[in-house]
PDB file of C-alpha atoms in Angstrom:
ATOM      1  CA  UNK A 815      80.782 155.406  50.790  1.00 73.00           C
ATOM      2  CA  UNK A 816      80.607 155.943  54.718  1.00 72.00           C
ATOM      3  CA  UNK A 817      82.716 158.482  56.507  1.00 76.00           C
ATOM      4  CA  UNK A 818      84.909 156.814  59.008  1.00 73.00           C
ATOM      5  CA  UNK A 819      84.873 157.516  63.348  1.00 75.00           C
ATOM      6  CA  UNK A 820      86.997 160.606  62.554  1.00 80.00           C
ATOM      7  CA  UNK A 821      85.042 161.832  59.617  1.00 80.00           C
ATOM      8  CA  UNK A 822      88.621 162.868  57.821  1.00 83.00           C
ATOM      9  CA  UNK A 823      88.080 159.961  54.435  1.00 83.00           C
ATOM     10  CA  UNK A 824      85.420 157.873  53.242  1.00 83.00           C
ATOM     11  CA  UNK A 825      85.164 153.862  53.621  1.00 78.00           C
ATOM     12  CA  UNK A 826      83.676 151.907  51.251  1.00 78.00           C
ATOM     13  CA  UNK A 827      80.027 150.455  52.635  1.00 76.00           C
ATOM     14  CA  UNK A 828      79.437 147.031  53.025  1.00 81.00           C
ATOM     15  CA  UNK A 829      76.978 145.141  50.950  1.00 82.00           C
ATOM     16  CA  UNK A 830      74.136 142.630  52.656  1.00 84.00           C
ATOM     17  CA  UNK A 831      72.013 140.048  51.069  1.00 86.00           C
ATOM     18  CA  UNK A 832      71.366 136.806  51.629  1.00 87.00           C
ATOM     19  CA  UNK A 833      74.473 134.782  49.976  1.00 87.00           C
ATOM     20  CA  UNK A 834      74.795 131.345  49.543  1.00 88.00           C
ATOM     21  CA  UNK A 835      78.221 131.855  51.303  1.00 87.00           C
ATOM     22  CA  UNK A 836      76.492 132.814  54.560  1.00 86.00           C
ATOM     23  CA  UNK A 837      76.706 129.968  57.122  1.00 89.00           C
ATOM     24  CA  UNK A 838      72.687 130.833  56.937  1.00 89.00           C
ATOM     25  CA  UNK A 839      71.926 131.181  53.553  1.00 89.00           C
ATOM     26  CA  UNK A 840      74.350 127.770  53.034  1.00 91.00           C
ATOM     27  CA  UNK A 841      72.231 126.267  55.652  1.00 93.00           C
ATOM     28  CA  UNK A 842      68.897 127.427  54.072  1.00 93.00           C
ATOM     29  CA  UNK A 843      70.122 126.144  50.962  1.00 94.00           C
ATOM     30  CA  UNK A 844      71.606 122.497  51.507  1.00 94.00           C
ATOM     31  CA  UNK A 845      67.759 121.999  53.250  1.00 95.00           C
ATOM     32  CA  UNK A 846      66.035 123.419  50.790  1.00 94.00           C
ATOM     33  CA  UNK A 847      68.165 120.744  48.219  1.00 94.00           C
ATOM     34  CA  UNK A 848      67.405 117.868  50.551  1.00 94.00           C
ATOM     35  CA  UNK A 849      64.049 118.282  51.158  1.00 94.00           C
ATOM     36  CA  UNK A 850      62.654 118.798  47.833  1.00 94.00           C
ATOM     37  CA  UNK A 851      63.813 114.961  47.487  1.00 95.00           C
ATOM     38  CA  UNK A 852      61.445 113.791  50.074  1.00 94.00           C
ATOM     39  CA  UNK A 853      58.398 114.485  47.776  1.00 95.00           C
ATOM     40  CA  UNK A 854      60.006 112.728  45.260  1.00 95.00           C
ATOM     41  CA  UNK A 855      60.794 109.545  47.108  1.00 95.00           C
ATOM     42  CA  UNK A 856      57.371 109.369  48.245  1.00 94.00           C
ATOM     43  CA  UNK A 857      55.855 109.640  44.757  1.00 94.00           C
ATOM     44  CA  UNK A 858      58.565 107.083  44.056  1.00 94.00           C
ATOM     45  CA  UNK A 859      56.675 105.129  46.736  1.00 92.00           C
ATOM     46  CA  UNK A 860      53.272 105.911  45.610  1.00 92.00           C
ATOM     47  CA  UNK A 861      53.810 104.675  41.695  1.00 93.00           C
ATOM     48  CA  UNK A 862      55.836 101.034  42.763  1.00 91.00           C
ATOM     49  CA  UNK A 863      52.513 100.661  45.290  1.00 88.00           C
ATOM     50  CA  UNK A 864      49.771 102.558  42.901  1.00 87.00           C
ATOM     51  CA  UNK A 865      47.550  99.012  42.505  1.00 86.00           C
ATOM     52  CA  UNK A 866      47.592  98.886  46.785  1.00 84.00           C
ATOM     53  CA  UNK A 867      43.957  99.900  48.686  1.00 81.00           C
ATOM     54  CA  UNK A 868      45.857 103.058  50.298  1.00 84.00           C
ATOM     55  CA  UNK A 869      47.155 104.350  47.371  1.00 83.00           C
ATOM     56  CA  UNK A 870      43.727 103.612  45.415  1.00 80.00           C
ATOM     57  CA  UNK A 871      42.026 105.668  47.513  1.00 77.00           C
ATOM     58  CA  UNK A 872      43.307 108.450  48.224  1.00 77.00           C
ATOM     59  CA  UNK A 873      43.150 109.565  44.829  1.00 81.00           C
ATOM     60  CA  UNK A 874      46.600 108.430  42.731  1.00 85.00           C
ATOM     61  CA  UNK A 875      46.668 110.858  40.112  1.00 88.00           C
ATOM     62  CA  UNK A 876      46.087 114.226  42.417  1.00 89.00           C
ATOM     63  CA  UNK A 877      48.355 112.731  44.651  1.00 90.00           C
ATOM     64  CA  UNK A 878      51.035 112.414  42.469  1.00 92.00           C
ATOM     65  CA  UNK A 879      50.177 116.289  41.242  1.00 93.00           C
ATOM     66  CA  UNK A 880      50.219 117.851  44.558  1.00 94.00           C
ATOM     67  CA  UNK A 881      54.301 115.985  45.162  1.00 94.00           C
ATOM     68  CA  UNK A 882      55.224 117.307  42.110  1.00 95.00           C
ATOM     69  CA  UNK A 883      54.111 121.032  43.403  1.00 95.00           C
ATOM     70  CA  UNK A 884      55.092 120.077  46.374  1.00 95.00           C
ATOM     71  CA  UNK A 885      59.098 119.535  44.957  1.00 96.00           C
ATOM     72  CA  UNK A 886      58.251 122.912  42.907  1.00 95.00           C
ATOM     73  CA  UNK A 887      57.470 124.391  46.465  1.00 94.00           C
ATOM     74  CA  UNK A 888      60.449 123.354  48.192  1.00 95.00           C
ATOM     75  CA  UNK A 889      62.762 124.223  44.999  1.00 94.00           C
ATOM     76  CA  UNK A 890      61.449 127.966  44.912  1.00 92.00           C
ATOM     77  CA  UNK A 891      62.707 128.898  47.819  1.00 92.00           C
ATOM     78  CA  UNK A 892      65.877 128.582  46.346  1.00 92.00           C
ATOM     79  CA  UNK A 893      65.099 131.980  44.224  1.00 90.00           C
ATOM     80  CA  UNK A 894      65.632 133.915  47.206  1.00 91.00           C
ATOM     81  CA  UNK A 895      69.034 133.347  48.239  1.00 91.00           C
ATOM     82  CA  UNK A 896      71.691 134.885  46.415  1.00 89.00           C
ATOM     83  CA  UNK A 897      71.801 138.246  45.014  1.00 89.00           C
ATOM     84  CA  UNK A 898      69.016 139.618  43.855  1.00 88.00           C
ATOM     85  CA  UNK A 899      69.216 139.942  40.472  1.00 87.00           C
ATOM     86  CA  UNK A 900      66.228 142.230  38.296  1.00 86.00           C
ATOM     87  CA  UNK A 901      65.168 138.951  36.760  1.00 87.00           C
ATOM     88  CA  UNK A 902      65.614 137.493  40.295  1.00 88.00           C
ATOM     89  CA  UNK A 903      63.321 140.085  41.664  1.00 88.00           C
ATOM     90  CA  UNK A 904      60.300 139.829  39.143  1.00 87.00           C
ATOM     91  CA  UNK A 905      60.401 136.220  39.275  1.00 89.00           C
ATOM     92  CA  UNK A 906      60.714 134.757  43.022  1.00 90.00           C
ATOM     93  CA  UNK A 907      57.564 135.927  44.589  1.00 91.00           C
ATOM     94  CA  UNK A 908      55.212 135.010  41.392  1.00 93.00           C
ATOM     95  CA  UNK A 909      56.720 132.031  41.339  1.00 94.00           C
ATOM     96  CA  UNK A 910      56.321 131.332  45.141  1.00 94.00           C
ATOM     97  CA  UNK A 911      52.622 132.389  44.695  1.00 94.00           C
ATOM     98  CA  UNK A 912      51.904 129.988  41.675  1.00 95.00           C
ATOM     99  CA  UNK A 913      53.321 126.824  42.496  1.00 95.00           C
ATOM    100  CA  UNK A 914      51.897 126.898  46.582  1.00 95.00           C
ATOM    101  CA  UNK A 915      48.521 127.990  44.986  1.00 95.00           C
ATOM    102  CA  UNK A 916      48.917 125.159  42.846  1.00 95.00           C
ATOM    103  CA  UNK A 917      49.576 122.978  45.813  1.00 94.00           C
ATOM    104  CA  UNK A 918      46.824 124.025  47.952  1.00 95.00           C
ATOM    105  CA  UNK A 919      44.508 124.083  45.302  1.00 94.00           C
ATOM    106  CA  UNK A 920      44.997 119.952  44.953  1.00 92.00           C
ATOM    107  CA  UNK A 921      44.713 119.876  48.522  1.00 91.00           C
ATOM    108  CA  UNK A 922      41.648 121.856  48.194  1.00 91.00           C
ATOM    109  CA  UNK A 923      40.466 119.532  45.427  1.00 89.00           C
ATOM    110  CA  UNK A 924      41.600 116.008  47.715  1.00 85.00           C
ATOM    111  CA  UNK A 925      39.357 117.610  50.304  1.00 83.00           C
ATOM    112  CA  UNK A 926      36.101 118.341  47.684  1.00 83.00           C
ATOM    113  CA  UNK A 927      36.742 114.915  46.539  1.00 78.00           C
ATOM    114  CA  UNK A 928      36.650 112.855  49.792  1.00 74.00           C
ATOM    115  CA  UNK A 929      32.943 114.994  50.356  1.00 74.00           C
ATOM    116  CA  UNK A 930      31.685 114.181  47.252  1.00 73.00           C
ATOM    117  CA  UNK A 931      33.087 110.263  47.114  1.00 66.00           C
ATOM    118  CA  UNK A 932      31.108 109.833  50.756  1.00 68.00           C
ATOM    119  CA  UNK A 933      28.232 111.442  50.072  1.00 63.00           C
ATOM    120  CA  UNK A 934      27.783 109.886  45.821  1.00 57.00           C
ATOM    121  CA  UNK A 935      27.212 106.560  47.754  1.00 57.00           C
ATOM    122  CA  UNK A 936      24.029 107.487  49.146  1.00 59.00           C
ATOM    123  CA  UNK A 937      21.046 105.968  46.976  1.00 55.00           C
ATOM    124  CA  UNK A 938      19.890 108.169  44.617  1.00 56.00           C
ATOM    125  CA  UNK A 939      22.795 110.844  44.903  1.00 55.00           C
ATOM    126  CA  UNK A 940      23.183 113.180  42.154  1.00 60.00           C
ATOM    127  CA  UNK A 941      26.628 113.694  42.612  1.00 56.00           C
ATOM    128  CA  UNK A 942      27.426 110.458  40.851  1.00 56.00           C
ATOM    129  CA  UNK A 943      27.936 112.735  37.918  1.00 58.00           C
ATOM    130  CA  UNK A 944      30.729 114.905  39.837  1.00 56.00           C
ATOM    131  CA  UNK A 945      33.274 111.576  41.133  1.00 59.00           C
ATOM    132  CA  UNK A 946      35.251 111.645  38.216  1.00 60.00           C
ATOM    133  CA  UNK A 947      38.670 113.769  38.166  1.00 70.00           C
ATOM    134  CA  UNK A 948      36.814 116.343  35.849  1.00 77.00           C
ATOM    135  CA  UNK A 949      36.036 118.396  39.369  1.00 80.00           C
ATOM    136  CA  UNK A 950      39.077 118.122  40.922  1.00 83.00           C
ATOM    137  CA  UNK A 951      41.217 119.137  37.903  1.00 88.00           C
ATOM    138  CA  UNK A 952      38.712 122.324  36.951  1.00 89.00           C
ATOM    139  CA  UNK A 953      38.718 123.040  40.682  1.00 89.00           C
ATOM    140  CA  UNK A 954      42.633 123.363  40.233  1.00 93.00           C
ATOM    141  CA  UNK A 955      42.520 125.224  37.109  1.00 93.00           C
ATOM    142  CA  UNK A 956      40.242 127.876  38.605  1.00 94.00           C
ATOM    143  CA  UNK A 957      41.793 128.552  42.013  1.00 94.00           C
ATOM    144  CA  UNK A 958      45.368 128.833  40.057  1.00 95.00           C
ATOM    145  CA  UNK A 959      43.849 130.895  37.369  1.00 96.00           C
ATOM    146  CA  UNK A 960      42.968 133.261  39.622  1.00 95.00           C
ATOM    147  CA  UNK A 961      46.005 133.545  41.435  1.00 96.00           C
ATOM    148  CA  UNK A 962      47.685 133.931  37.851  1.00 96.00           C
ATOM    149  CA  UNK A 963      45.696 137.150  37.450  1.00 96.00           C
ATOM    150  CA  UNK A 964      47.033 138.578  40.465  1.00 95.00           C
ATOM    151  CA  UNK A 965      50.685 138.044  39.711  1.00 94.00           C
ATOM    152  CA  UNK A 966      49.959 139.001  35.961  1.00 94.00           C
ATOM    153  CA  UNK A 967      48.360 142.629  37.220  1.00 95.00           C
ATOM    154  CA  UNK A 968      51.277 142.975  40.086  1.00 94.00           C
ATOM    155  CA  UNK A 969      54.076 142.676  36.992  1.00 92.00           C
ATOM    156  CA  UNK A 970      52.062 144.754  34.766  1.00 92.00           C
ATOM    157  CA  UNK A 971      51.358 147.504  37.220  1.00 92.00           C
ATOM    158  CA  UNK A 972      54.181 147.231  40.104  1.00 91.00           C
ATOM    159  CA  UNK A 973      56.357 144.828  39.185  1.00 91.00           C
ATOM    160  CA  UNK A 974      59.105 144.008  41.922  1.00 91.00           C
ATOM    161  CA  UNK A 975      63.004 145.573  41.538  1.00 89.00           C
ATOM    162  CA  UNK A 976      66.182 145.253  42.319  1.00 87.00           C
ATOM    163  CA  UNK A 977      67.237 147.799  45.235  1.00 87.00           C
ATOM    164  CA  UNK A 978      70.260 149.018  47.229  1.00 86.00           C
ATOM    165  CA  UNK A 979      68.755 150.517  50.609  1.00 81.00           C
ATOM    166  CA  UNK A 980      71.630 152.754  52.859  1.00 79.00           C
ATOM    167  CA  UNK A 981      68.848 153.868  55.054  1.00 79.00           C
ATOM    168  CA  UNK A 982      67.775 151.102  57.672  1.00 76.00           C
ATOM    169  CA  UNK A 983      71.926 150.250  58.798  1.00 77.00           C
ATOM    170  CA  UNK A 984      74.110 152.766  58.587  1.00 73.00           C
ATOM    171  CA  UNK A 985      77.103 152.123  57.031  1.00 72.00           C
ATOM    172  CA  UNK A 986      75.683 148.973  55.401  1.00 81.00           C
ATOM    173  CA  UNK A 987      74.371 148.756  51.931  1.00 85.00           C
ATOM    174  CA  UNK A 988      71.079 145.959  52.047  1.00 85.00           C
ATOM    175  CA  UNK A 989      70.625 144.731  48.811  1.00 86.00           C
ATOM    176  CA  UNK A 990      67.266 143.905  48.568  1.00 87.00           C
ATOM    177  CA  UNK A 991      64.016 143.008  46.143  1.00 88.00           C
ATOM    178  CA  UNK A 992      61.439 146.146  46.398  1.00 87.00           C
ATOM    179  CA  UNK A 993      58.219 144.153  46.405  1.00 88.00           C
ATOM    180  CA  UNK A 994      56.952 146.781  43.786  1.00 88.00           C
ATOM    181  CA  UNK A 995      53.113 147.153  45.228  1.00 89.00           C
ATOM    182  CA  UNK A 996      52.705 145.885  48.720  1.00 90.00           C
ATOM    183  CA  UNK A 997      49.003 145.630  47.954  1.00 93.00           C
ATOM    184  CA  UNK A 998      49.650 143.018  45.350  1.00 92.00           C
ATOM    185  CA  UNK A 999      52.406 141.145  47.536  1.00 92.00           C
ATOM    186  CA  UNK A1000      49.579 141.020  50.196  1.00 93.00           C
ATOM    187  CA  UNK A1001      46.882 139.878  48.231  1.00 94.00           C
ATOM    188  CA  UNK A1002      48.967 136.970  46.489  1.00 94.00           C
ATOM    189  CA  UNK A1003      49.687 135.965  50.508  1.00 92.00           C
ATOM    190  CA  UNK A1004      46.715 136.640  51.213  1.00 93.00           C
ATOM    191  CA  UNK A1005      44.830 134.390  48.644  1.00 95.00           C
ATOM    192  CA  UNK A1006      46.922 131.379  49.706  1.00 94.00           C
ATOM    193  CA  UNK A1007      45.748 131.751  53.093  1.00 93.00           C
ATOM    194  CA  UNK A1008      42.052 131.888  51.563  1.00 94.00           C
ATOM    195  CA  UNK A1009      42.576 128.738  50.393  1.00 93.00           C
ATOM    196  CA  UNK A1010      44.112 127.225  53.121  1.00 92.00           C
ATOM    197  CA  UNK A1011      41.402 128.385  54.626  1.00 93.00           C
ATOM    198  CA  UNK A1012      38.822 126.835  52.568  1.00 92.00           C
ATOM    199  CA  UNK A1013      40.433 123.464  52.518  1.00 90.00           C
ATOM    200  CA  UNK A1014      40.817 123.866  56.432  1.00 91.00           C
ATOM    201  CA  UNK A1015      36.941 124.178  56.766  1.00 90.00           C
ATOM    202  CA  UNK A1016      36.049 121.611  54.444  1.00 86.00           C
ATOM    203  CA  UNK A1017      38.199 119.056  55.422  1.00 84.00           C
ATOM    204  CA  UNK A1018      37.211 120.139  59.066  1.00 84.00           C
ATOM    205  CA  UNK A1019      34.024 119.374  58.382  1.00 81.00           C
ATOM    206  CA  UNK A1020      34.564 116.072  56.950  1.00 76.00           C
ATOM    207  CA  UNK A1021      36.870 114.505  59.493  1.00 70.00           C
ATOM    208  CA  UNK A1022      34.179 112.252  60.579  1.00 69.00           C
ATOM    209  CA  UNK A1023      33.383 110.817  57.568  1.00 65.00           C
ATOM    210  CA  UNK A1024      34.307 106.817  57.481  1.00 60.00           C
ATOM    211  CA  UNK A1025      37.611 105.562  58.020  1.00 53.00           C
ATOM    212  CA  UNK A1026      37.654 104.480  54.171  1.00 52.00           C
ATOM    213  CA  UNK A1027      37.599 107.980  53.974  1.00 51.00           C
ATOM    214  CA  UNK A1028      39.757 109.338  56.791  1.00 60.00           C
ATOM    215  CA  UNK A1029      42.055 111.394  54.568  1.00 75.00           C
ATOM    216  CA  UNK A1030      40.160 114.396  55.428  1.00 78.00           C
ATOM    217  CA  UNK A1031      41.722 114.254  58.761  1.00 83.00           C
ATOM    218  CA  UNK A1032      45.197 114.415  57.449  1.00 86.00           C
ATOM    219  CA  UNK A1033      44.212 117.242  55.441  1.00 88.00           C
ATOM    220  CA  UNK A1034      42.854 119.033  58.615  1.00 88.00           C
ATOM    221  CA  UNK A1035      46.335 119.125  60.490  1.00 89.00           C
ATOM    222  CA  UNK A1036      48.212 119.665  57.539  1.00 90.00           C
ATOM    223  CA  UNK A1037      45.999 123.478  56.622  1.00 91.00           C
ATOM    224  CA  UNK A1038      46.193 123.998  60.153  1.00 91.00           C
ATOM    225  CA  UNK A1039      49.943 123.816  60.299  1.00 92.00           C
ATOM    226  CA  UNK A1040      50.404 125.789  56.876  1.00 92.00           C
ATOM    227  CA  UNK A1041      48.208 129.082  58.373  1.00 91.00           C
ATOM    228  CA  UNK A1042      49.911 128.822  61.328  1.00 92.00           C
ATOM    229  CA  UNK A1043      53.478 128.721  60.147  1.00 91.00           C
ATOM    230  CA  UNK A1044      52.307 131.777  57.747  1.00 90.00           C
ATOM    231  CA  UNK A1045      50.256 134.067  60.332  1.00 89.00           C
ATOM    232  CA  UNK A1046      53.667 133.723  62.369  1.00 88.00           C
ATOM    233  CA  UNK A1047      55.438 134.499  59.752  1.00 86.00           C
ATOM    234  CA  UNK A1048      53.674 137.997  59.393  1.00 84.00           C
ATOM    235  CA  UNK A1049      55.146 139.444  62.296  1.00 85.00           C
ATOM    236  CA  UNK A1050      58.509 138.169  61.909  1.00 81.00           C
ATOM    237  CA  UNK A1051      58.429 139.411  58.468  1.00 78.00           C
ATOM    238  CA  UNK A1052      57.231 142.805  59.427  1.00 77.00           C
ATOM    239  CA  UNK A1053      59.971 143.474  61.752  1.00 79.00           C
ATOM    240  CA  UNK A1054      63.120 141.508  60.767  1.00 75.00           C
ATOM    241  CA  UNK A1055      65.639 143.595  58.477  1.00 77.00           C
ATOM    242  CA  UNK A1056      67.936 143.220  55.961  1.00 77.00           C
ATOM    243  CA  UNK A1057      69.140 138.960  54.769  1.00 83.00           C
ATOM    244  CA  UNK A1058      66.927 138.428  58.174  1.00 86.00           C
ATOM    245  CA  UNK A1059      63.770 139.369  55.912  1.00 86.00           C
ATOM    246  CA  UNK A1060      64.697 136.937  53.139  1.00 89.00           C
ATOM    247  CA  UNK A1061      65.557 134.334  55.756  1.00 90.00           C
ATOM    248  CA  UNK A1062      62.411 134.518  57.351  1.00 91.00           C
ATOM    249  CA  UNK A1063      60.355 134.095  54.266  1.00 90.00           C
ATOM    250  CA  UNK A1064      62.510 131.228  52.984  1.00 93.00           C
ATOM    251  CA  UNK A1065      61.999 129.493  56.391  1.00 93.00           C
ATOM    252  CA  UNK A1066      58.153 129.856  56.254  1.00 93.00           C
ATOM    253  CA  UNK A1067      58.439 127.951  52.397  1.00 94.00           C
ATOM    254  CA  UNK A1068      60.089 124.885  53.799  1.00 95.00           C
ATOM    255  CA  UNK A1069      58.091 124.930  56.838  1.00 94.00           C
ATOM    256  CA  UNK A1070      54.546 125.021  55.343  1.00 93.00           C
ATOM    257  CA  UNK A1071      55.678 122.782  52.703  1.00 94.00           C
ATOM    258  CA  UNK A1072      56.892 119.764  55.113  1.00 94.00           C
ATOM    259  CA  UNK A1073      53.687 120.491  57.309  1.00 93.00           C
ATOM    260  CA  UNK A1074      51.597 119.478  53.873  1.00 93.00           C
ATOM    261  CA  UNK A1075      54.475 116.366  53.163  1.00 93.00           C
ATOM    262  CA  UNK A1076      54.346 115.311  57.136  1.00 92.00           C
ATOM    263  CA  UNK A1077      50.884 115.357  57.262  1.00 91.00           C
ATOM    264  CA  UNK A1078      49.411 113.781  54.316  1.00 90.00           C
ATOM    265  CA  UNK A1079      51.865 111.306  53.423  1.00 92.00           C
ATOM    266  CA  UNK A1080      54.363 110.361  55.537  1.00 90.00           C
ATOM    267  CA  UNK A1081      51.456 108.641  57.730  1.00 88.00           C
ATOM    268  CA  UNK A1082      50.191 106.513  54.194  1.00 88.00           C
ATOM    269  CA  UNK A1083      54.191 105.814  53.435  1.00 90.00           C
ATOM    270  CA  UNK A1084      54.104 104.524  56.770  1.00 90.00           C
ATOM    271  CA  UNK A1085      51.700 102.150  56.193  1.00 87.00           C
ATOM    272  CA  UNK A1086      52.337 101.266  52.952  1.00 88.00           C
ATOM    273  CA  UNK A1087      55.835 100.320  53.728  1.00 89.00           C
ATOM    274  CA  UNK A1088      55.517  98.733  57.371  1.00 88.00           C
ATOM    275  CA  UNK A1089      52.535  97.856  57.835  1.00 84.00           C
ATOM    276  CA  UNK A1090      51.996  95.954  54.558  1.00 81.00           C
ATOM    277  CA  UNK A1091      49.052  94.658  56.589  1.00 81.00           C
ATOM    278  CA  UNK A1092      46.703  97.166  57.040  1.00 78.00           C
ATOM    279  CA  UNK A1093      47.091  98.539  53.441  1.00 74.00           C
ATOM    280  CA  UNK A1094      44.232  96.704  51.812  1.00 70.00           C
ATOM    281  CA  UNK A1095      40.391  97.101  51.259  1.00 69.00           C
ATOM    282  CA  UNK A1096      38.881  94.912  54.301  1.00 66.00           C
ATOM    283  CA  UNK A1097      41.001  97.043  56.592  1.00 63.00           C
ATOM    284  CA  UNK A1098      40.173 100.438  54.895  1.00 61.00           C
ATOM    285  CA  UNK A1099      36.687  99.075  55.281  1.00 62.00           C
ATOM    286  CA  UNK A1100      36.761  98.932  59.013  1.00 60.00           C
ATOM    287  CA  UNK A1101      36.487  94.348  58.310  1.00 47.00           C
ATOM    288  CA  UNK A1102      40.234  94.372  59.489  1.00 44.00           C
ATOM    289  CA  UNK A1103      39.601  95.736  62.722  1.00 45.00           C
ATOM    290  CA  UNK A1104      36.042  93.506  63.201  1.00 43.00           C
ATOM    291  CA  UNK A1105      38.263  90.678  62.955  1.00 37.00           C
ATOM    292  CA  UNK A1106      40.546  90.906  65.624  1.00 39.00           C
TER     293      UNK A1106
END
């Protein structure tokens, strides 16, 4: 209860979380919906054209596991509108921290792959041995293991709750999710910046490779987008309040997950489906362009 202007009865507080009733959190919610269907038209895409050069090379089968993290991505933001439930609570943020390291860890494993396809060509390369998927699948099962350990330690230790704070508005109830530890909420962020970080240096690196092997520059923009939609998201987070808090956070998700969809494949879907053209192995090659 709050105590009305002239203090003589009590008034029942008012309760604030982010509801799907909200003009925002509706608004929040209907584009969370949509977009998680864009990675699944464009893996639609990718199996009807998985015999075509683009397609071929830019490795079909982590493709087609980074868009299905990728709709996992987009479909966890979800978790944090609505009330905030116990269960709620202990499940949004390990959930946002497995699937998105999951996702950067096959964009991290795309970017390992391009180096060592360019470089196995080389006579007498011994990293023949290391082109098959074997890499890129253990490289994904270590960088999510790891991050599994994190979340499994936060639960165990600090898990999140369910909390009603009357402190920050008065006369307003904010019904919230207590991160639990801070230290572990931090280091699960913090860990998916690592690896954005990793995959932004390698593919850095390799952005000069061939043009058959160009994908490295697409992964380039894409990392660079992701850290910096999430090192502005620090601040905001830090000092927005109440639903604002939530919003912010659920903004970030959708934003770093259609930098990683905008920049990776909606240039190949492009090509793929108008310029039928340029979507073959002379042209990959660099012949298409000697030819004109």
């Amino acid at each position: 209860m709050w105590p009305n202007l002239q203090q003589d009865r009590c008034l029942p507080r008012t309760t604030e979380f982010l509801s799907f009733e909200e003009p925002l959190g509706y608004s929040l919610a209907v584009a969370a919906f949509f977009s998680s269907l864009s990675p699944l038209i464009v893996l639609g895409v990718f199996i009807h054209y998985k015999n075509t050069a683009i397609v071929r090379a830019n490795n079909y089968s982590l493709s087609c596991l980074l868009l299905l993290s990728l709709f996992l991505c987009f479909l966890c933001s979800l978790g944090f509108i609505g009330y905030p439930q116990t269960e709620k609570c202990l499940l949004r943020q390990v959930a946002f921290g497995m699937v998105f390291a999951l996702c950067i860890s096959c964009v991290l494993a795309k970017t390992i792959t391009v180096v060592i396809a360019f470089n196995a060509t080389r006579p007498g390369s011994r990293l023949r041995n290391w082109t098959g998927v074997r890499v890129s699948y253990c490289v994904i099962v270590f960088c999510v293991f790891i991050q599994l350990w994190i979340c499994i330690l936060w639960l165990l230790f600090s898990p999140p709750f369910h909390e009603l704070d009357s402190d920050t508005k008065p006369g307003v109830i904010i019904v919230n999710c207590n991160e639990g530890s801070p230290t572990a909420f931090w280091c699960m962020l913090g860990y998916l910046g690592l690896l954005a970080t990793i995959s932004f240096i390698v593919a850095f690196l390799a952005r000069r490779l061939p043009d058959s092997f160009n994908e490295a520059k697409y992964i380039t923009f894409s990392m660079l987008a992701f850290l910096s939609v999430w090192v502005s998201f620090i601040p905001s987070f830090l000092s927005a309040r109440g639903m604002y808090t939530v919003a912010m956070e659920v903004f970030a998700i959708l934003s770093s997950s259609w930098a990683v969809v905008g920049c990776i494949f909606v240039p190949k879907c492009f090509i793929i489906l108008f310029r039928p053209n340029m979507n073959s192995r002379d042209h990959l090659m660099g012949k298409g362009r000697n030819l004109k």
